[in-house]
Coordinates of C-alpha atoms and ligand atoms in Angstrom, one line a residue:
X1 CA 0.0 0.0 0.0
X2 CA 1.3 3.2 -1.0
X3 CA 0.8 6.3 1.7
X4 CA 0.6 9.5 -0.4
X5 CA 1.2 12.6 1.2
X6 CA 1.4 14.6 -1.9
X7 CA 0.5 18.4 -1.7
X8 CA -2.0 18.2 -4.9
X9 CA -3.4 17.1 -6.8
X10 CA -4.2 14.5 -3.6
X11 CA -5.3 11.3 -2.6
X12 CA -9.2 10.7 -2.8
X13 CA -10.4 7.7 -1.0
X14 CA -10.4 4.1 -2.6
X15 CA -13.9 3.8 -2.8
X16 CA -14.0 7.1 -4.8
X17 CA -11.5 5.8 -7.3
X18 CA -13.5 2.4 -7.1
X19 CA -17.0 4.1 -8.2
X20 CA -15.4 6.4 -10.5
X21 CA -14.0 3.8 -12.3
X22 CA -16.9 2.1 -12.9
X23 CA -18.4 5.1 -14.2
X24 CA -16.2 5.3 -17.0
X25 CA -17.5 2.3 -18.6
X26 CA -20.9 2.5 -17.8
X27 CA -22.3 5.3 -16.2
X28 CA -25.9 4.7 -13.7
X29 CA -26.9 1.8 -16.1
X30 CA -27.1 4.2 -19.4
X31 CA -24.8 1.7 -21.1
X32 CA -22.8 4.9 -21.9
X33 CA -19.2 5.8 -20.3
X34 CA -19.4 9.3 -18.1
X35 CA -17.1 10.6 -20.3
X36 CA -19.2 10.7 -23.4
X37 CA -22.6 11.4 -22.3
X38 CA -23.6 15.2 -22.8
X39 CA -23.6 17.7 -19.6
X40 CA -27.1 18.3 -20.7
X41 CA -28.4 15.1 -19.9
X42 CA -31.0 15.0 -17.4
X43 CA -28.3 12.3 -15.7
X44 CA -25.6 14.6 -15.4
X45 CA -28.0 17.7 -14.3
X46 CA -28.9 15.1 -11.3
X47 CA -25.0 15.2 -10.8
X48 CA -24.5 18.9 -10.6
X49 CA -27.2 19.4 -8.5
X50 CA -26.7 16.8 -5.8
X51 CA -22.7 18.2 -5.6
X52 CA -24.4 21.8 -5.3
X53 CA -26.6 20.1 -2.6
X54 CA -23.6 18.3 -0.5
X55 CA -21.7 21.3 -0.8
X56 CA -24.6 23.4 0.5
X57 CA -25.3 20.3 3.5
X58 CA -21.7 20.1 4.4
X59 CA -20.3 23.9 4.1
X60 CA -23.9 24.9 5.6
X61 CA -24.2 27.5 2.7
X62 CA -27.0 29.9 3.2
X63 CA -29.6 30.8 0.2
X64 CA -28.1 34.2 -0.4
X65 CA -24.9 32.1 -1.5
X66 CA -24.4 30.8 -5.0
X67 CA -22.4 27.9 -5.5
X68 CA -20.1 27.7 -8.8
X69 CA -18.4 24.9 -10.2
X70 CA -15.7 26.4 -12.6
X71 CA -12.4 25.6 -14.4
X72 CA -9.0 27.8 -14.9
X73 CA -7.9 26.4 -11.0
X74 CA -7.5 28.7 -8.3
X75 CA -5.3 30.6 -10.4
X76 CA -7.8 31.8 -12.8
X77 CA -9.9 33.2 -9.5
X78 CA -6.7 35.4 -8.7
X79 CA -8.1 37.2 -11.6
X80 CA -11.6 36.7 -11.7
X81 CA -11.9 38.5 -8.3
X82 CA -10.9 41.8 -8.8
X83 CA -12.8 41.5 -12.7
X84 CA -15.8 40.9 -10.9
X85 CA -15.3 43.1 -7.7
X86 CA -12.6 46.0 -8.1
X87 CA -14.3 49.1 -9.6
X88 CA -12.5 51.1 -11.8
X89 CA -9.8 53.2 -9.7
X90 CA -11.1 51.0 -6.7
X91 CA -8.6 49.3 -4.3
X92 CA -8.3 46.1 -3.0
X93 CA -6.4 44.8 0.5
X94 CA -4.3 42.0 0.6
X95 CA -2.7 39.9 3.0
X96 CA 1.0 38.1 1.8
X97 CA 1.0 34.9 3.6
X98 CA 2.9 33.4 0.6
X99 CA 3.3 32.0 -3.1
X100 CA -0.1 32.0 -3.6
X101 CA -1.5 35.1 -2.0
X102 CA 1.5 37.0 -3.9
X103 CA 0.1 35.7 -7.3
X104 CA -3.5 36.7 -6.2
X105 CA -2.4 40.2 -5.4
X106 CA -0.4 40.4 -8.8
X107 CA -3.5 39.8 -10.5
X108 CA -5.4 42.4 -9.0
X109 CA -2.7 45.2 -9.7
X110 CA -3.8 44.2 -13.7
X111 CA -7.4 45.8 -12.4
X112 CA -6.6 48.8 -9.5
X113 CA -4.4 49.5 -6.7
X114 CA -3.8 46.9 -4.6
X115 CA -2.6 47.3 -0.4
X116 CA -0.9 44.9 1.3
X117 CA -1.9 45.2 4.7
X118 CA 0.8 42.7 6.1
X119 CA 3.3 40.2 4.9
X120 CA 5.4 37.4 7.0
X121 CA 7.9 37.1 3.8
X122 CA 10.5 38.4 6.2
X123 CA 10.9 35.0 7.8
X124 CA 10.1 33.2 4.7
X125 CA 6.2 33.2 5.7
X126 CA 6.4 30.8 8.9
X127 CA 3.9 32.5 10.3
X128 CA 0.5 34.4 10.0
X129 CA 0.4 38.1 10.3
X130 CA -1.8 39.3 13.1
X131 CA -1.8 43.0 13.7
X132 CA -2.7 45.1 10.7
X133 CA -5.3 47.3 9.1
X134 CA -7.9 46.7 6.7
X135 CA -8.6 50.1 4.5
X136 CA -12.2 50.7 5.0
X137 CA -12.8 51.6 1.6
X138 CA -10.7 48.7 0.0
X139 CA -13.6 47.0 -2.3
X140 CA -12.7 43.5 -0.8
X141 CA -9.9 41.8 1.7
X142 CA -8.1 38.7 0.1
X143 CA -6.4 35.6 2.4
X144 CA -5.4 32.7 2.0
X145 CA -6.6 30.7 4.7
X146 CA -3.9 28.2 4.7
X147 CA -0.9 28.4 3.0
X148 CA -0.1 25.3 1.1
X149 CA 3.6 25.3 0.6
X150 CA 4.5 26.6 4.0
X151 CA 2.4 24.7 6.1
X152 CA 0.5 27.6 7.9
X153 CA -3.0 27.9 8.4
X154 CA -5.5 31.2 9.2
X155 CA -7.6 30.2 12.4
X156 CA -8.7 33.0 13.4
X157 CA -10.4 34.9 10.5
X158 CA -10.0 38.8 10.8
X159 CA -12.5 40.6 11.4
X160 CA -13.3 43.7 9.0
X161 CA -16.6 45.2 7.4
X162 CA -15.0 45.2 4.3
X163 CA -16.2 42.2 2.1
X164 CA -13.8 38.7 2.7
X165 CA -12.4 37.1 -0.6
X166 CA -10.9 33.9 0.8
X167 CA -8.4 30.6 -1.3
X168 CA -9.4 27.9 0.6
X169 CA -8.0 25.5 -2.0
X170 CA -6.2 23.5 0.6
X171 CA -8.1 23.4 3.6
X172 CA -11.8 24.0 2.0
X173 CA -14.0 21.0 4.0
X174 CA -11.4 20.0 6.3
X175 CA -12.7 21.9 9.4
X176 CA -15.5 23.8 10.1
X177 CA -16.5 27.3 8.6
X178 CA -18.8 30.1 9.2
X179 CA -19.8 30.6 5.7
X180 CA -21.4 33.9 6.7
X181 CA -18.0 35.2 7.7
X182 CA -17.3 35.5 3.9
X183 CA -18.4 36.9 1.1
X184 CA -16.6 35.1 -1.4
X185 CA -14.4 31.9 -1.1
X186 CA -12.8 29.8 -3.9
X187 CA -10.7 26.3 -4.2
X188 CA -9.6 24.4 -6.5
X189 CA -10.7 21.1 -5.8
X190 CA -7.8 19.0 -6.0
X191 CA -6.0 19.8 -2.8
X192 CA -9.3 18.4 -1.0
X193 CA -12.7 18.4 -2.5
X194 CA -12.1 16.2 -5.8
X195 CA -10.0 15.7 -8.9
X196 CA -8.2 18.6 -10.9
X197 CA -10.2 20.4 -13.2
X198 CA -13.1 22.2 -11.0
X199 CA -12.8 25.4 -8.9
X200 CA -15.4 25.6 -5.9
X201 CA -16.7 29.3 -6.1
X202 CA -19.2 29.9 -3.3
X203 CA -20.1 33.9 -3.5
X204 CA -22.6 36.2 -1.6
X205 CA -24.8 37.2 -4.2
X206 CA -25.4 41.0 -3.4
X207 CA -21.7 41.1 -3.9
X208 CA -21.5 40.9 -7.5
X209 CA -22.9 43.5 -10.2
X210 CA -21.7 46.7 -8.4
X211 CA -18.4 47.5 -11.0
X212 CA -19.9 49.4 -13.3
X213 CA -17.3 47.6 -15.5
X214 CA -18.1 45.2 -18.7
X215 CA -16.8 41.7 -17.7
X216 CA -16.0 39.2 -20.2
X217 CA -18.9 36.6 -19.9
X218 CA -17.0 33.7 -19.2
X219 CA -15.0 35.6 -16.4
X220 CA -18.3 37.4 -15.1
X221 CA -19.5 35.4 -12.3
X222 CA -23.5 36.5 -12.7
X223 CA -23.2 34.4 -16.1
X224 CA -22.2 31.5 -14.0
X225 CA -24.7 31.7 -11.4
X226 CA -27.3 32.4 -14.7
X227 CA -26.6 29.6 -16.5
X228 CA -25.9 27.3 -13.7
X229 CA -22.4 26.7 -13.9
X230 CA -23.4 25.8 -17.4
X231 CA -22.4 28.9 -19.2
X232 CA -19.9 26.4 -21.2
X233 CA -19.5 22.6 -21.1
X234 CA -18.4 22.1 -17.8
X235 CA -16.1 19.4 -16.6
X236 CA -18.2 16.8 -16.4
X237 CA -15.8 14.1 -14.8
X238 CA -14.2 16.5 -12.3
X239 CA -17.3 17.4 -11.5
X240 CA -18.8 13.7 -10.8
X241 CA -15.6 12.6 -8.7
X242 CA -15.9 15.8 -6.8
X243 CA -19.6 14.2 -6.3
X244 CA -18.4 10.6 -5.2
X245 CA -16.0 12.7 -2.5
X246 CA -18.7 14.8 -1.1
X247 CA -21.0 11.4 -0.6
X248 CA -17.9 9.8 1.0
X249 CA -17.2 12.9 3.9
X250 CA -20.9 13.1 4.4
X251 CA -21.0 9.5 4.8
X252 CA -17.9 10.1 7.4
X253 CA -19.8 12.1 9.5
X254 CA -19.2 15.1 7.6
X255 CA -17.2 18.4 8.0
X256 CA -17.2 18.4 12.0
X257 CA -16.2 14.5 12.3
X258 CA -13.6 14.4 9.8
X259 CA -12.0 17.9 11.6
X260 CA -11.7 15.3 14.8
X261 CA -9.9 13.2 12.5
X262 CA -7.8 15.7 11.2
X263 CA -6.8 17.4 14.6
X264 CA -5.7 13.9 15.8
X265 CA -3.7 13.4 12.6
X266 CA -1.9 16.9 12.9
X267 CA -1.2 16.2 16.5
X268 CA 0.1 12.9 15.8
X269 CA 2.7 13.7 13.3
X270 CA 3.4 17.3 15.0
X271 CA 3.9 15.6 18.4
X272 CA 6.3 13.3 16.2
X273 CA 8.5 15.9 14.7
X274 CA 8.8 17.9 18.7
X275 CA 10.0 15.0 19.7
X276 CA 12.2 13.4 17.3
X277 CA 16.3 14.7 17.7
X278 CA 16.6 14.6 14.1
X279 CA 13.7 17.0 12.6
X280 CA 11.9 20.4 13.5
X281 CA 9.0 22.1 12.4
X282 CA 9.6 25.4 10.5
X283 CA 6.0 26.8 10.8
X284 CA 4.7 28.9 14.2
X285 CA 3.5 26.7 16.5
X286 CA 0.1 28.2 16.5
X287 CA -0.2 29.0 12.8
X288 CA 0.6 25.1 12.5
X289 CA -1.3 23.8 9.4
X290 CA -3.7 21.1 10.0
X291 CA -3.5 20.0 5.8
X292 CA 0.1 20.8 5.4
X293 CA 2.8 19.9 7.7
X294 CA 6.4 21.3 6.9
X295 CA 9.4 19.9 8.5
X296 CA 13.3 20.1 8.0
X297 CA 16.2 18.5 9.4
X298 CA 19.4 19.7 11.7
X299 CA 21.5 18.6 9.6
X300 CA 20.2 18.8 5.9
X301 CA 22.8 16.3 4.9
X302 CA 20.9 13.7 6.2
X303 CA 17.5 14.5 4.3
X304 CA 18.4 12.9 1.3
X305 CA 18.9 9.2 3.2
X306 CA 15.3 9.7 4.9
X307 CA 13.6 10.3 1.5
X308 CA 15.2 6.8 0.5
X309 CA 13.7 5.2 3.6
X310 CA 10.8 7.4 3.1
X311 CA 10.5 5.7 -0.4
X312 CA 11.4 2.3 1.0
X313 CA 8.8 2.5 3.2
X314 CA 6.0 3.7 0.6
X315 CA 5.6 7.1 2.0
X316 CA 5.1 8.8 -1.5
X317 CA 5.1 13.2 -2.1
X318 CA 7.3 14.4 1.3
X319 CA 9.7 16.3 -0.5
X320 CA 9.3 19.6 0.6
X321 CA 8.3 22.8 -1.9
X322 CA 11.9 24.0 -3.3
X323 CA 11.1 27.2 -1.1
X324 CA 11.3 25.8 2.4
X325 CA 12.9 22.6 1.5
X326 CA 13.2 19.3 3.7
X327 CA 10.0 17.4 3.9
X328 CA 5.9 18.2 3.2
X329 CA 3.3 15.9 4.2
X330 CA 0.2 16.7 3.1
X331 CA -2.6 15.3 5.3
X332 CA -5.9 15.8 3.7
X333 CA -9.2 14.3 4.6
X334 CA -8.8 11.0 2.5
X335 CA -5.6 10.2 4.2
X336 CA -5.6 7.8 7.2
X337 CA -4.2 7.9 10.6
X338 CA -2.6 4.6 9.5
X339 CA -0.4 6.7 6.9
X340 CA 0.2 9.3 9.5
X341 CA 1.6 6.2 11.8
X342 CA 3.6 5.0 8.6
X343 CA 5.5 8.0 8.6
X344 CA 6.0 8.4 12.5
X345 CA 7.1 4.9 12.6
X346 CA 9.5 5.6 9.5
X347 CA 10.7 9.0 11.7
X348 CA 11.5 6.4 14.3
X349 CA 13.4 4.2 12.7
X350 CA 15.5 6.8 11.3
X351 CA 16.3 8.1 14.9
X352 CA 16.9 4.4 16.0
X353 CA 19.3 4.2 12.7
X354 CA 21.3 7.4 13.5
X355 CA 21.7 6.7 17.6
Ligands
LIG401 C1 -2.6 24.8 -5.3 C2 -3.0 26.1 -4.8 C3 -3.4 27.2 -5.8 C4 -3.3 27.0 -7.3 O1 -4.3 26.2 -7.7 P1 -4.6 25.9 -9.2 O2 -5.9 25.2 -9.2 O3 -3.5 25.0 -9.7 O4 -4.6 27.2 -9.9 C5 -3.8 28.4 -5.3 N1 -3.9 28.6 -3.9 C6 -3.6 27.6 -3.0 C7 -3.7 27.9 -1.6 C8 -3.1 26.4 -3.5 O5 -2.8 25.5 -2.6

């Protein structure tokens, strides 16, 4: 059995892969493969409104909320936020918590000014800025709720009038949220909601239409919510998996049991790292992501012999991100505390080796 810890795209559950599979060849008993049928079947409008549905039961998405299933990743969000929301000569507040948050704030600099209220890039963004301001008459705050690459992770959401654009791509349904905190909030679903090729977009409508601005109509999020998240042929099999995944948590328990599961995971493998000689944690102890754990070594010239034993030992994607190097594991919902124990037990071994 392989134990991926791969940052994303990410493991799905093996019943997921399972029914997916069999999908392929023939999809509900139509004798056609899911892969060929149209997206404007009435069996595939059943499958795009039951993942609306388990997003809206799990997420606890009010009715004033549209939920979008779209394609261009996260990435194309970084650009479809200030389109849709930045006014011309408007401004826009962001908060630099990394890679990602950067690219979203270059974005917006293509459509206004942009702020950066706060940054942690000093100390190679270990941590989560705390203390800063939020201009009052910035059109919209951006975060990213938990940083991917670094392994850091927004708790405590700050609290502002000014509407909340938030990239959950990596930590979307892996704890509990106050949808009502935010006003818009995107992922791309293959860090933890589903396969690559569909972006979550969950936006408050009375948000949207206020520019002033023409919007290209694929990029204009009221043609979305229109048509659906039919405007164009949408990705049918991204979208089904996602499906199959959102069945599977709820099944779990849903978002507040698998966020036990996840805290115990975290703990496990954090408690691991604090106590092992050989490794340390390079992310602030309570900034500590719960999806992302980043971790480096004393002496960096033994990292390269525990990859080979983490290899051996079928521990698959804990190579960390070139930019804080040493080791990643990625812990999403689908991954079991059996994998986390792998690795512990592997973090052991290598101590026992070393002695
Ligand atoms: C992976 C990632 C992205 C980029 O996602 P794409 O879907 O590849 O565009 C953006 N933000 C965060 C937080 C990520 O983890």
């Amino acid at each position: 059995m392989k134990h991926n810890f791969g940052a994303g795209p990410c493991i799905l559950p093996q019943e997921v892969f399972q029914e997916a599979s069999k999908a392929v060849l023939d999809f509900n008993n139509t004798g056609l493969s899911i892969l060929e049928i149209s997206h404007r079947s009435k069996e595939f409008e059943e499958v795009v409104k039951e993942t609306e549905s388990l997003v809206r039961e799990l997420l606890h998405v009010p009715e004033n909320y549209s939920v979008l299933f779209l394609q261009g990743g996260a990435s194309q969000q970084f650009a479809m936020v200030p389109m849709n929301l930045l006014p011309d000569g408007g401004k826009a507040a962001y908060l630099d918590t990394g890679v990602w948050a950067t690219k979203a704030a270059k974005e917006a600099k293509n459509f206004g000014e942009v702020v950066t209220v706060a940054s942690s890039k000093d100390s190679n963004y270990t941590y989560i800025p705390k203390d800063f301001e939020i201009p009052l008459d910035a059109a919209y705050f951006h975060f990213t709720s938990n940083n991917t690459i670094y392994g850091t992770e927004v708790f405590a959401t700050p609290s502002t009038t000014v509407p909340k654009v938030v990239d959950m791509s990596s930590d979307i349904l892996s704890r509990e949220i106050n949808i009502q905190e935010y006003d818009l909030i995107y992922a791309g679903a293959q860090k933890n909601m589903g396969p690559a090729g569909v972006t979550l977009v969950i936006i408050k409508n009375d948000l949207l239409g206020k520019t002033g601005k023409t919007i290209p109509s694929i990029f204009n999020y009221q043609e979305h919510i229109k048509a659906g998240s039919m405007y164009n042929t949408p990705p049918v099999y991204s979208i089904y998996v996602s499906m199959l995944n959102l069945r599977w948590l709820k099944a779990k328990g849903g978002v507040k049991a698998i966020e036990q599961e996840n805290i115990i995971k975290a703990r496990t493998l954090y408690d691991e790292i604090e106590r092992n000689p050989f490794f340390k944690g390079t992310a602030a102890v309570e900034d500590r992501s719960r999806m992302n754990v980043t971790f480096v070594m004393d002496t960096p010239e033994l990292e390269a012999e525990f990859l080979a034993l983490a290899k051996e030992r079928n521990l698959i994607g804990i190579k960390g991100h070139r930019s804080v190097g040493g080791f990643r594991a990625s812990i999403y919902n689908a991954l079991t505390i059996t994998s986390i124990n792998a690795l512990v037990d592997a973090m052991k071994e290598f101590e026992e080796s070393h002695k």
